[in-house]
Amino acid sequence: MTTSPIRLYRHPLSGHAHRAELMLSLLGLEADLIEVDLASGAHKAPDFLALNPLGQVPVIQDAAVTLADSNAILVYLARKYDPSGRWYPSDPEAAAAVQRWLSLAAGPLASGPALARIITVFGVKANADKAKAIAATLLEFMNTHLTNRAFLVGEAPTIADVALFSYTAHAPEGGVSLDPYPAIRDWIARIEALPGYVAMRATPLAA
């Protein structure tokens, strides 16, 4: 186990950073949260680029290990700090199912609910109608999948749930309503009830 706090470089409104923060907390790991001021361009400063040349949060430092990319961080934390294998199962079928959701998190989730939220919250110039259409397709798929299921893979939460949670829960901030998706709303409530759950900061657009 870790002997000193893991350093997490993050922004409080980043869903990608929240994935890492949530996973650390769910695993009961002590972490130093280091704010990266994206508005001032701190993520493009030389000292941060030395940690992640792509200039993106999150980044973690765990002793000699420096790691970027939220999904990669989830895999690392689960593999290193969850000896039970619950969060990232080793069974081939379950592991493949988790990987499928990680791919969806990096694809339709990022270009759908996440992008719609970024457009609204941060004023990024992009096609909001296209992002909302992608979001609707993904959320309908998730809602159907979660009907009669507690979690995305198996009977217990995995890193798949962590990867999909933040931007799904905060989709309304991008003008994407969750009202049509009761199974997703129930799933969100189950994640929020987990021991160690920490919320991502909401914006005034959350209602």
Short mmCIF file of C-alpha atoms in Angstrom, two decimals, residues 2 4-9 24 30-32 34 47 50-51 58-68 73 76-77 81:
data_model
loop_
_atom_site.label_atom_id
_atom_site.label_comp_id
_atom_site.label_asym_id
_atom_site.label_seq_id
_atom_site.Cartn_x
_atom_site.Cartn_y
_atom_site.Cartn_z
CA THR A 2 0.99 3.63 -0.41
CA SER A 4 2.68 8.79 1.41
CA PRO A 5 -0.25 10.66 -0.11
CA ILE A 6 -0.75 10.35 -3.83
CA ARG A 7 -0.66 13.75 -5.50
CA LEU A 8 -3.58 14.47 -7.81
CA TYR A 9 -3.33 17.42 -10.17
CA LEU A 24 -8.87 7.45 -4.80
CA GLU A 30 -4.96 9.51 1.05
CA ALA A 31 -4.43 12.14 -1.62
CA ASP A 32 -3.07 15.66 -1.92
CA ILE A 34 -3.34 20.13 -6.32
CA ASP A 47 6.36 22.63 -14.99
CA ALA A 50 6.88 18.09 -17.62
CA LEU A 51 4.24 15.95 -15.91
CA PRO A 58 -5.68 14.77 -14.29
CA VAL A 59 -2.18 13.65 -13.45
CA ILE A 60 -1.21 11.57 -10.44
CA GLN A 61 2.16 11.14 -8.78
CA ASP A 62 2.50 7.99 -6.69
CA ALA A 63 6.05 7.84 -5.38
CA ALA A 64 8.18 7.34 -8.53
CA VAL A 65 5.16 6.87 -10.80
CA THR A 66 3.75 9.83 -12.73
CA LEU A 67 0.66 8.98 -14.76
CA ALA A 68 -1.77 10.96 -16.90
CA ILE A 73 -5.27 6.23 -13.72
CA TYR A 76 -3.48 1.74 -12.25
CA LEU A 77 -5.19 2.50 -8.95
CA TYR A 81 -4.52 -0.83 -4.51
#
